[in-house]
Coordinates of C-alpha atoms in Angstrom, one line a residue:
X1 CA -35.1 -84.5 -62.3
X2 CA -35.0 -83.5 -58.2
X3 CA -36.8 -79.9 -57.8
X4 CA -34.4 -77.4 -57.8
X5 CA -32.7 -76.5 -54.0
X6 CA -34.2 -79.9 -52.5
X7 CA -31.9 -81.9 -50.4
X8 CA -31.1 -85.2 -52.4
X9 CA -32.6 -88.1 -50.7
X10 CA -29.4 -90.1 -49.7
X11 CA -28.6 -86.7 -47.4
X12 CA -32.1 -85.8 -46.1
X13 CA -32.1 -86.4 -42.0
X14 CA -35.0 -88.3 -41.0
X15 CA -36.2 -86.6 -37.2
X16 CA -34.4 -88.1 -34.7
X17 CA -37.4 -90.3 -32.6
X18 CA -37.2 -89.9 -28.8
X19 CA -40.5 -89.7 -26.8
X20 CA -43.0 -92.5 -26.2
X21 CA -45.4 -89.9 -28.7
X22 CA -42.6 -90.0 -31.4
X23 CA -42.3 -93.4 -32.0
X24 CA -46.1 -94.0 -31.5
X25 CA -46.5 -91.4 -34.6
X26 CA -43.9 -93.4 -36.1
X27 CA -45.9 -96.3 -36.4
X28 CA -43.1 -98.0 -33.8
X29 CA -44.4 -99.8 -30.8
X30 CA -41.4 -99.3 -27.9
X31 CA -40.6 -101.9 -25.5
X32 CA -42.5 -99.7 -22.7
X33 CA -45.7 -99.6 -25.1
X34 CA -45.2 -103.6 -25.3
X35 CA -44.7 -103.7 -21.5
X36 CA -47.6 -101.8 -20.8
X37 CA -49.9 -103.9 -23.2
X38 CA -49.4 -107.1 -21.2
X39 CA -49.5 -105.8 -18.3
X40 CA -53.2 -104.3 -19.1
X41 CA -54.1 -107.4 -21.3
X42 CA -54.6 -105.1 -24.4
X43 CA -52.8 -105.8 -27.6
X44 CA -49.7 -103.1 -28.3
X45 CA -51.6 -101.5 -31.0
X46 CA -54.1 -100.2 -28.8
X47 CA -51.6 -98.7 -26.8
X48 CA -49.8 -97.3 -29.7
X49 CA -52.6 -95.4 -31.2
X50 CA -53.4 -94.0 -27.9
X51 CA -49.9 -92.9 -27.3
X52 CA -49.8 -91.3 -30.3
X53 CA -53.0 -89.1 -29.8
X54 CA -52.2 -88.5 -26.5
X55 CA -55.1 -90.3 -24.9
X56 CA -52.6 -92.3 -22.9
X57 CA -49.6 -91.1 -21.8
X58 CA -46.1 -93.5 -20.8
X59 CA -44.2 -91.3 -18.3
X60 CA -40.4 -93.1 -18.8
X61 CA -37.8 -90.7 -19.0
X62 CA -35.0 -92.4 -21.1
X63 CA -32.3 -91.7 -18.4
X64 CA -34.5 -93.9 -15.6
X65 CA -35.3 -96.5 -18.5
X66 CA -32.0 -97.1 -18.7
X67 CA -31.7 -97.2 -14.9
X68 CA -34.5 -100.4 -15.3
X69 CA -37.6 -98.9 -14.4
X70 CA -40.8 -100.3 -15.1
X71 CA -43.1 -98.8 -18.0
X72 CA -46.9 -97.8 -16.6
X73 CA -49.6 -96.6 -19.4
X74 CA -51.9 -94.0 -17.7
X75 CA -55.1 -93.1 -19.6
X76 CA -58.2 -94.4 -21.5
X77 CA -58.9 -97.8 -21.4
X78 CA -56.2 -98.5 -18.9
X79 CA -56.7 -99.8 -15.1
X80 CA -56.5 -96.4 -12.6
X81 CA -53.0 -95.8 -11.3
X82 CA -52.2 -95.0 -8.1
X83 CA -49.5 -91.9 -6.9
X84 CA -47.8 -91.7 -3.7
X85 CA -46.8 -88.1 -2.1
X86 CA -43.4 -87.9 0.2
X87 CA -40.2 -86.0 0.8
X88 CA -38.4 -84.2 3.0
X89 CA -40.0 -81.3 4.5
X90 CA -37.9 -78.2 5.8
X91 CA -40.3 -78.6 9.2
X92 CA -38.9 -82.1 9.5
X93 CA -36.2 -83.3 7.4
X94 CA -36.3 -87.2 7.9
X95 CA -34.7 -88.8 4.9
X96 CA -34.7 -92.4 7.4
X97 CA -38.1 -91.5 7.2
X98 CA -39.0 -91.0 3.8
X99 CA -37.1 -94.1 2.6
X100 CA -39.6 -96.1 5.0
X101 CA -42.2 -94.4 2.7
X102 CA -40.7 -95.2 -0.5
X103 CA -40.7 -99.0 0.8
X104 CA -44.2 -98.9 1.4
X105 CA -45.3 -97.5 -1.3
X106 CA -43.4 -100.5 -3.6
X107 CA -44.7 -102.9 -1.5
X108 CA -48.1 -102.6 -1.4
X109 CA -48.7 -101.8 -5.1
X110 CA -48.4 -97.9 -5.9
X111 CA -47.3 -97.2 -9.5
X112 CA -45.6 -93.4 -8.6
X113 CA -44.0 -92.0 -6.2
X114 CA -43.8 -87.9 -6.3
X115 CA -40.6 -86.4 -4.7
X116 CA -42.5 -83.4 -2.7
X117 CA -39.3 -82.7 -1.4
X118 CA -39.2 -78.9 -0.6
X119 CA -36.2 -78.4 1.8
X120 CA -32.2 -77.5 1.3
X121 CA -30.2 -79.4 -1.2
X122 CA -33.0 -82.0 -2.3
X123 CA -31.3 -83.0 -5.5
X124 CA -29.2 -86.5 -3.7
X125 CA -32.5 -88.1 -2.7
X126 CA -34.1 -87.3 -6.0
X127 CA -31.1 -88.9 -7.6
X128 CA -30.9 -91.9 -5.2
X129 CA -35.0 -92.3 -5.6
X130 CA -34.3 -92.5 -9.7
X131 CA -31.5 -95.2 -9.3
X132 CA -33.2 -97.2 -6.9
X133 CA -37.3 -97.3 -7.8
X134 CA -38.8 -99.0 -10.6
X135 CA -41.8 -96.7 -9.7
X136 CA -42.5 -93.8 -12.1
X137 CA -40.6 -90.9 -10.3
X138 CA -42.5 -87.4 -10.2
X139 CA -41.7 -83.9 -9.2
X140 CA -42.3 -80.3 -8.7
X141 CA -39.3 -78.2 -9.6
X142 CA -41.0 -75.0 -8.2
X143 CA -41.2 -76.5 -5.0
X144 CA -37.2 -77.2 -5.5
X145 CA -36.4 -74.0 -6.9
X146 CA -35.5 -71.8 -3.8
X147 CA -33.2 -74.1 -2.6
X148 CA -31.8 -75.1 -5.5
X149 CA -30.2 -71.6 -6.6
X150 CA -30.8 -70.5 -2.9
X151 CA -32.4 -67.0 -3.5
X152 CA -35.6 -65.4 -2.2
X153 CA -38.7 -66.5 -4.4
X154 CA -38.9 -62.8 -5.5
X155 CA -34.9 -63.1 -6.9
X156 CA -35.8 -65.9 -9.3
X157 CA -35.4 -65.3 -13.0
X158 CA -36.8 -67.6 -15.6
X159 CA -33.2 -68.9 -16.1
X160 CA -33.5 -69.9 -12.9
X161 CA -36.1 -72.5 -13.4
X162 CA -35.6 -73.5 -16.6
X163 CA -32.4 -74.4 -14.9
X164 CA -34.2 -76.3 -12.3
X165 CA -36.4 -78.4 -14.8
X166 CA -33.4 -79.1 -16.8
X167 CA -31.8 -80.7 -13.8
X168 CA -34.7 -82.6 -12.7
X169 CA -35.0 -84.3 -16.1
X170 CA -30.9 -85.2 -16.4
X171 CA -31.5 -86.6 -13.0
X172 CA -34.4 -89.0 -15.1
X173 CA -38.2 -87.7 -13.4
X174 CA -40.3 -89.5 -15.6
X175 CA -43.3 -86.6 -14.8
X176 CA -43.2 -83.2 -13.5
X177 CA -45.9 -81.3 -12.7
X178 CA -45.2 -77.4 -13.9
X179 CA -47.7 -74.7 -13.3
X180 CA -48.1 -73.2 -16.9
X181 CA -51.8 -72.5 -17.0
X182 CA -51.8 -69.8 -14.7
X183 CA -51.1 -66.8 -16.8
X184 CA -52.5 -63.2 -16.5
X185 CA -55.3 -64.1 -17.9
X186 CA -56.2 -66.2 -15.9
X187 CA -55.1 -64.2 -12.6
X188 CA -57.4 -61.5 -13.9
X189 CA -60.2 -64.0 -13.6
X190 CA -59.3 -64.9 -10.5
X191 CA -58.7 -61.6 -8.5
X192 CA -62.5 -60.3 -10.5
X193 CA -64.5 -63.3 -9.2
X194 CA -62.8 -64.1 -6.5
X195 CA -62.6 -67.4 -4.2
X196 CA -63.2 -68.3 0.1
X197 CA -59.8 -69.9 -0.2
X198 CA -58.4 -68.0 -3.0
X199 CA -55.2 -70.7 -4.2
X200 CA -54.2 -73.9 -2.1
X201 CA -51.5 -75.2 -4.8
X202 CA -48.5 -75.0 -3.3
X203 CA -46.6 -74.2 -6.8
X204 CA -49.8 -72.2 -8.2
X205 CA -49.3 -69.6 -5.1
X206 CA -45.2 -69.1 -5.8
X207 CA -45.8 -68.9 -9.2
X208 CA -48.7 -66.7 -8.4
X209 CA -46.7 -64.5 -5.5
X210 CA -44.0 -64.2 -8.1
X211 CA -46.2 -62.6 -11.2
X212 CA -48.1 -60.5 -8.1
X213 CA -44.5 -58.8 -7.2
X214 CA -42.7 -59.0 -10.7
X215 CA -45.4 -57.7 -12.9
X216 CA -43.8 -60.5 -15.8
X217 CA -46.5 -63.5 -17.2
X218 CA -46.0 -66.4 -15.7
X219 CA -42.6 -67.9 -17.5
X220 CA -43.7 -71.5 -18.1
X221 CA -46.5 -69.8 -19.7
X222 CA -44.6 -67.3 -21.8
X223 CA -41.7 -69.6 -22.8
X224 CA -43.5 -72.6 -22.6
X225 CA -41.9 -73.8 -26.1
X226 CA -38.8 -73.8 -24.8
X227 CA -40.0 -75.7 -21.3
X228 CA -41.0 -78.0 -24.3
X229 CA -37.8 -78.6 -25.7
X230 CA -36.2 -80.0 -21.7
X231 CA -39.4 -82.1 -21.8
X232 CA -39.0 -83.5 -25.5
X233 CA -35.0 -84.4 -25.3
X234 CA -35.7 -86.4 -21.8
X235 CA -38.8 -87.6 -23.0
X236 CA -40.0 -85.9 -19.6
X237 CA -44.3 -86.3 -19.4
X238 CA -45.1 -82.9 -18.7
X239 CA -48.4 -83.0 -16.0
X240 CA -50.0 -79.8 -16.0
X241 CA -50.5 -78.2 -13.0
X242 CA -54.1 -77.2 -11.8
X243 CA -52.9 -74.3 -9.8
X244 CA -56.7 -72.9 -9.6
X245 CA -58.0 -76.3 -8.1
X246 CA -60.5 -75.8 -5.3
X247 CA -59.4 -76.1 -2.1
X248 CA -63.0 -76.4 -0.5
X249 CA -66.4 -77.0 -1.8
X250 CA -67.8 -73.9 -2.3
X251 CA -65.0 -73.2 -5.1
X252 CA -65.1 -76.6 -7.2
X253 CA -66.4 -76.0 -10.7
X254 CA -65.9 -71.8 -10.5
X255 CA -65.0 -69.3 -13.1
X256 CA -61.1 -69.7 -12.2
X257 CA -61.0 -73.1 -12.0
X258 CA -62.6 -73.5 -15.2
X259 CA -60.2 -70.5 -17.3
X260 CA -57.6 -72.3 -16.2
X261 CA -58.7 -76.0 -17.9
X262 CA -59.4 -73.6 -20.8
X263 CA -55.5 -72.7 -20.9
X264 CA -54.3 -75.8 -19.9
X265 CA -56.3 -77.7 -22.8
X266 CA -54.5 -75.4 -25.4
X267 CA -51.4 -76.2 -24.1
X268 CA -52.1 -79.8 -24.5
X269 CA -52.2 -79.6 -28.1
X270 CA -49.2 -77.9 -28.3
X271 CA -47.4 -80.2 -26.2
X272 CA -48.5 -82.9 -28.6
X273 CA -47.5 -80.6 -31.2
X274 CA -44.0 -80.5 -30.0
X275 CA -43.6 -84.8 -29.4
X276 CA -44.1 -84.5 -25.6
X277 CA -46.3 -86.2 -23.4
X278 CA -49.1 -84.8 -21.5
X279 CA -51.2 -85.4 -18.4
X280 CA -53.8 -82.9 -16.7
X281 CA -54.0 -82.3 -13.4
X282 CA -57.7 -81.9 -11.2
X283 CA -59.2 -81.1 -8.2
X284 CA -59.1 -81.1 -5.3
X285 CA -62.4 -80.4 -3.1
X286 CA -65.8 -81.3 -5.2
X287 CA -69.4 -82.0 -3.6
X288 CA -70.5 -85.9 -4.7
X289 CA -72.9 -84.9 -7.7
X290 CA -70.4 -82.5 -8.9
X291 CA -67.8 -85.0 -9.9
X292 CA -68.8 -86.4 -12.8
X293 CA -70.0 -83.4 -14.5
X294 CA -66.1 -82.0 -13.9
X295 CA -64.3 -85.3 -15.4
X296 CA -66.2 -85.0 -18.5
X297 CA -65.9 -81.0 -19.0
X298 CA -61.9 -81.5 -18.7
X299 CA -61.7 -84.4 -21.1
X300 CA -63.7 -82.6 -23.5
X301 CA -61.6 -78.8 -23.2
X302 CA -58.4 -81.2 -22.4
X303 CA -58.8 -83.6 -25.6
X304 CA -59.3 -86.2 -23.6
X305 CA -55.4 -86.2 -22.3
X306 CA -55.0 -88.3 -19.3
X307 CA -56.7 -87.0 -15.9
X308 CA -54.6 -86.9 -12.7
X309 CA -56.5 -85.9 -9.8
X310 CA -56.1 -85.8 -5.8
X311 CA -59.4 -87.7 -4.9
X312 CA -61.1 -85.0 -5.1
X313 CA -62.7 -84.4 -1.2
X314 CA -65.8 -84.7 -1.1
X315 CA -66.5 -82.8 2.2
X316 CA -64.7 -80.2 4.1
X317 CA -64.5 -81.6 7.6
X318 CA -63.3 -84.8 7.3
X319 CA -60.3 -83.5 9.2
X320 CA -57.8 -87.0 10.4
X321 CA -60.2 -88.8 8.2
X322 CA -59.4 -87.1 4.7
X323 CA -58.0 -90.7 3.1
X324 CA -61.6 -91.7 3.5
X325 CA -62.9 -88.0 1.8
X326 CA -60.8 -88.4 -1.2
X327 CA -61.0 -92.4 -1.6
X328 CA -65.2 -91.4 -2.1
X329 CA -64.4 -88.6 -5.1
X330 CA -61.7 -90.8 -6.0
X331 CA -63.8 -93.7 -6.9
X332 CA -66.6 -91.6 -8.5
X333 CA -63.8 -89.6 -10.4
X334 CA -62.3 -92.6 -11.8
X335 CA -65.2 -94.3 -12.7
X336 CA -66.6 -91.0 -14.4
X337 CA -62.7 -90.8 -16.5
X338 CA -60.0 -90.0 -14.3
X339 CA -57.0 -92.0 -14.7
X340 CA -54.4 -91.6 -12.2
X341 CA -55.6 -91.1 -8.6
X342 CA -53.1 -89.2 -6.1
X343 CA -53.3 -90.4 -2.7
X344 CA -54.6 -88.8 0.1
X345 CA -53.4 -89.7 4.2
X346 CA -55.2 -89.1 7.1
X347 CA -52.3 -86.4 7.8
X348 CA -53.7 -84.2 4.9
X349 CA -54.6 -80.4 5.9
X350 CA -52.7 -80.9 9.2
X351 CA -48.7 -82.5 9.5
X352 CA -46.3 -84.5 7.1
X353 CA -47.6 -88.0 6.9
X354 CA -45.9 -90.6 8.7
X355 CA -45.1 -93.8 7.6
X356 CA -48.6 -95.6 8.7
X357 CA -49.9 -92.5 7.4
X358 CA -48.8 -93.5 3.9
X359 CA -49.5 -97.1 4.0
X360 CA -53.2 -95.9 5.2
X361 CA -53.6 -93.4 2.4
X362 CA -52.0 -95.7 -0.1
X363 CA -54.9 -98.3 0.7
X364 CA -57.6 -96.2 0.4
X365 CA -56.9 -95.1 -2.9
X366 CA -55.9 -98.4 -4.3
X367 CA -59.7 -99.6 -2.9
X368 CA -60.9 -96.6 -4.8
X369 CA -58.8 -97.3 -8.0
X370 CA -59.6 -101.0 -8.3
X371 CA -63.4 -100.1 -7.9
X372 CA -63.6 -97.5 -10.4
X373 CA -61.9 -100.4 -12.2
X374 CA -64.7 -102.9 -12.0
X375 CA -67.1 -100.1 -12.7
X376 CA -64.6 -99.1 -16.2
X377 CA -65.1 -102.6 -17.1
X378 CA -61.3 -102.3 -17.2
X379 CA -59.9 -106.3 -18.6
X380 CA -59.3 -108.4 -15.6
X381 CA -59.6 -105.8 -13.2
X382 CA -62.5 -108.2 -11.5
X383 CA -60.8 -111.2 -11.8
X384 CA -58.8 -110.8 -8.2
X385 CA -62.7 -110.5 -6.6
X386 CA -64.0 -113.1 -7.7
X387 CA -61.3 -115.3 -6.9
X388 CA -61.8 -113.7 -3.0
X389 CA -65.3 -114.8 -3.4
X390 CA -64.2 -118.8 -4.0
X391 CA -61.9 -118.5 -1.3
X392 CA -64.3 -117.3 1.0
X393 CA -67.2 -119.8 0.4
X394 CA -64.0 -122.4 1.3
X395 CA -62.8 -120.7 4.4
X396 CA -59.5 -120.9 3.0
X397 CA -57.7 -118.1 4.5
X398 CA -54.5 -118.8 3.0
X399 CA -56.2 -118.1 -0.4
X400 CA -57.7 -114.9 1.0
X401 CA -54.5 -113.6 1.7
X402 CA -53.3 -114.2 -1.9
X403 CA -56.1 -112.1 -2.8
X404 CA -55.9 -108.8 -0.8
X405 CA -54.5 -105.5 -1.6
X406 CA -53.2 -105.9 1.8
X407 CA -52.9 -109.2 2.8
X408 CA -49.8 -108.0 6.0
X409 CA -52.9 -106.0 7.6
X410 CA -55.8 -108.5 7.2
X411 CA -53.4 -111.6 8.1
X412 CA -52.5 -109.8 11.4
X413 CA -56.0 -108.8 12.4
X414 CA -57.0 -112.4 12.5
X415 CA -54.7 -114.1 13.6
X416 CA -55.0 -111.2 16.6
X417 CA -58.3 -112.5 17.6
X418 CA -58.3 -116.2 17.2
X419 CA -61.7 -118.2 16.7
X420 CA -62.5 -121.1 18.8
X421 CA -64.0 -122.6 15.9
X422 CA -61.4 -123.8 13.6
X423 CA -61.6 -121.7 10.0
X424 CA -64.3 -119.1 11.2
X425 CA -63.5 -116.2 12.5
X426 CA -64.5 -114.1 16.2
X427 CA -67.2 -112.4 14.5
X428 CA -69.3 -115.3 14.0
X429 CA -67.5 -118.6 15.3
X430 CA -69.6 -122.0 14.7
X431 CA -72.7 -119.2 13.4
X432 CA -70.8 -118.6 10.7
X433 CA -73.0 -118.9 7.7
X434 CA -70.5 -120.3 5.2
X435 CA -69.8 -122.4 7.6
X436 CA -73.2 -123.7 8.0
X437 CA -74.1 -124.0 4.5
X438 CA -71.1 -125.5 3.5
X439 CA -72.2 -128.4 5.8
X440 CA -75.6 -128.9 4.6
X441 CA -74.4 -128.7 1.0
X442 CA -71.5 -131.7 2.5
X443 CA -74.6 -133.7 4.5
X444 CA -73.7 -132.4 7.7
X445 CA -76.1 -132.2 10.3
X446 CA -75.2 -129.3 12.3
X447 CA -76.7 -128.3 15.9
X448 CA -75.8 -124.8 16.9
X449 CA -76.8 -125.3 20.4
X450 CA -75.0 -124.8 23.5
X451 CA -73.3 -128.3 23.2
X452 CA -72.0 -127.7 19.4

C-alpha cells in the first residue's frame, strides 16, 4: 500500500536535467562531455565524474550550443586553456578593431574569448560574438551595467543587474565572471589591514564603490541564490570573481586576498549545490616562490574547483613587457594547478591592446600553457615537441611549420633572412651543427673552410 499523501509513481516529475553538472550527477555523459574527452585523449567517464564534483567545469551555455559552438573541459587532468581579453572601450570604440582580435584569437589557438566590452549599447557585439565564435564566450555584466540601464553606478538597484545577467545569459555567455565574494565581511578586512594598491578589479571597485555609498551587502552576495537560478536555467558557468586579487607584489598572499578565497570557496559549494558550474578566479601580481604555495591554498579552501588566473606577474616593472611577466607566473601557476590562463599583452597597465598586441599576448600565454602542460604530464601534450625535434635534426622546415604554435610568425622570419646555405639558416649557414652531423652520420666529408 503507497504511504499515505505520496505522489503515486506514474505522476511524480523526475528534475528536469539542464547543466553540464546535472547530467554528470545523472550518470549521463552529454555530447560536450564526449567532445571534450577526445579532444583531451581521456575516456568520457573521466570527464563525467569530474563534471559532476565540480573538479572540471564545461562552460556551454545551451543557447550558444545550439548556435554550434565547440565544448572545452577546463580543470584537473585537462591540458591549460587559454583566454583572450577584448571589446570596445568607451576611450576608443573600434568594433573594426575588435573583430580583427576575435580573428586572431581563433586563429592562432585560444579557447575563450571574454567580451571586456565596457562602453554604450554593448549588447549587438556580444550577440554577434555568440552567433559567430565557436570559442567559449565570457563576460562581465558589471562592467555592462551602466550602460545597459544607463544610470549613474550609485542609481543601480539589484534589479538592475540581475537584469543585466539575465540578458547576458539569453544572449548565450557560456562564463561570466560576477563579483560575489566581496561582501562586508570581507570589506571590513580590507579597510582594517589595508593594501599599497587597495583594489585593481575593475568590477571588485564598482561593486565596492557601490556598497561604500549605499550602505547595502554586496547583492550578488546577498541574493546569490537567486543569481544561481539565471546561471542554472542557461547552464551559464559562473567564474567567481577575485575582486581582492593583488595588483602588485607587496599585496599577493594578504589578509584580503585570502578572506575573500574563504568566501568564494563557500560559495562553490553552494553553486554545486544548486546544479551550476563553477570556476575561481586568481591573481594577479605574485613574487616567483610565492606562486605555488597560492595554487594549492585555493584548491584546497576552493574544493579544488577549476583555477582561472591572469598569469599572475611576477614583477612590477615589466611595464611594455608584461606578456613576458605573466607568461613566467603563468607557467609556474599552471604547472603548480591552475587551469585556465588569461592572457596578458604588452599593452597591460598602459592602453587598449591592439591587434599585434593580442596576437603577442595570445602567444605568450599559449608557450606558458603548453609548458605547464609537459610539466602536468597532461596526455599528448608533448607529442607536438617531439615531433619539432625530428623535424629539426632533418632540416625540414616545412615540417617545422606544421609544428609551431605560430607557424605565420616563424615562416616569415626566415624566409626574411635567407641562408646562403640551402636548409640552414643566417644564424649558422654551412656551421650549422645539424647540418654537419647529419653528414658525417650520411659519410660526408665536410670542409668548413673558406672554399666550402
Amino acid at each position: 500500500m503507497p504511504t499515505k499523501g505520496a505522489v503515486p509513481m506514474s505522476t511524480q516529475t523526475e528534475p528536469k536535467l539542464v547543466t553540464q553538472i546535472d547530467f554528470a550527477r545523472a550518470g549521463q555523459i552529454t555530447p560536450q562531455m564526449k567532445e571534450v574527452a577526445e579532444r583531451e585523449h581521456r575516456d568520457p567517464e573521466y570527464i563525467r565524474e569530474r563534471v559532476a564534483d565540480g573538479r572540471i567545469a564545461i562552460p556551454a551555455n545551451i543557447v550558444h550550443i545550439k548556435k554550434g559552438m565547440r565544448a572545452f573541459g577546463v580543470g584537473e587532468g585537462l591540458s591549460t586553456k587559454v583566454n583572450v581579453n577584448l571589446g570596445i572601450s568607451g576611450d576608443k570604440a573600434d568594433a573594426a578593431e575588435e573583430w580583427k582580435k576575435v580573428k586572431i584569437a581563433e586563429d592562432f589557438g585560444a579557447d575563450a574569448i571574454m567580451d571586456l566590452s565596457n562602453s554604450g549599447k554593448t549588447r549587438q557585439f556580444r550577440q554577434q560574438l555568440i552567433d559567430e565564435t565557436p570559442l567559449m564566450v565570457g563576460t562581465v555584466p558589471m562592467y555592462d551595467a551602466i550602460g545597459y540601464m544607463e544610470k549613474p553606478l550609485v542609481k543601480l538597484t539589484k534589479d538592475d543587474l540581475f537584469e543585466v545577467v539575465r540578458a547576458h545569459a539569453e544572449d548565450g555567455v557560456d562564463f561570466m565572471t560576477i563579483h560575489c565574494g566581496i561582501n562586508k565581511s570581507v570589506t571590513k578586512t580590507f579597510k582594517e589591514t589595508g593594501r599599497l594598491m587597495n583594489i585593481v578589479s575593475r568590477g571588485g571597485s564598482l561593486l565596492f564603490g557601490w556598497m561604500e555609498v549605499t550602505g547595502n551587502e554586496n547583492p550578488f552576495y546577498e541574493f546569490y541564490d537567486e543569481l544561481l537560478e539565471i546561471c542554472h536555467e542557461y547552464d551559464v558557468t559562473i567564474s567567481l570573481g577575485d575582486s581582492c586579487r593583488p595588483g602588485c607584489l607587496y599585496d599577493s598572499n594578504d589578509a584580503t586576498e585570502t578572506a575573500e578565497m574563504i568566501e568564494l570557496g563557500k560559495l562553490c559549494k553552494r553553486a554545486w549545490a544548486a546544479g551550476v558550474q563553477v570556476m575561481v578566479e586568481g591573481p594577479g601580481h605574485m613574487a616567483l616562490d610565492e606562486i605555488a604555495a597560492n595554487m594549492k591554498l585555493q584548491k584546497r579552501l576552493c574544493h579544488n574547483a577549476p583555477f582561472y588566473v591572469l598569469g599572475p606577474l611576477v614583477t612590477d616593472i615589466g611595464v611594455g613587457y608584461d606578456h613576458i611577466t605573466a607568461a613566467i607566473g603563468g607557467a609556474i601557476s599552471a604547472s603548480s594547478g591552475a587551469d585556465f590562463l588569461c592572457y596578458v599583452t604588452p599593452a597591460e597597465h598602459l592602453c587598449l591592446p591592439n591587434a599585434q598586441d593580442v596576437l603577442d599576448g595570445l602567444m605568450a600565454t599559449k608557450i606558458a600553457a603548453h609548458a605547464a602542460d609537459i610539466a602536468k604530464k597532461v596526455p599528448h601534450a608533448r607529442d607536438m615537441d617531439d615531433k619539432m625535434g625530428q623535424a629539426r635534426r632533418k632540416l625540414d622546415w616545412d615540417a617545422m611549420w606544421e609544428c609551431a604554435l605560430d607557424p605565420v610568425t616563424g615562416k616569415k622570419r626566415y624566409e626574411e633572412s635567407p641562408a646562403a646555405t640551402e636548409g640552414t639558416c643566417t644564424m649558422c649557414g654551412k656551421m650549422c651543427a645539424v647540418r654537419t652531423v647529419n653528414k658525417i652520420f650520411e659519410g660526408t666529408t665536410i670542409d668548413l673552410g673558406m672554399e666550402d
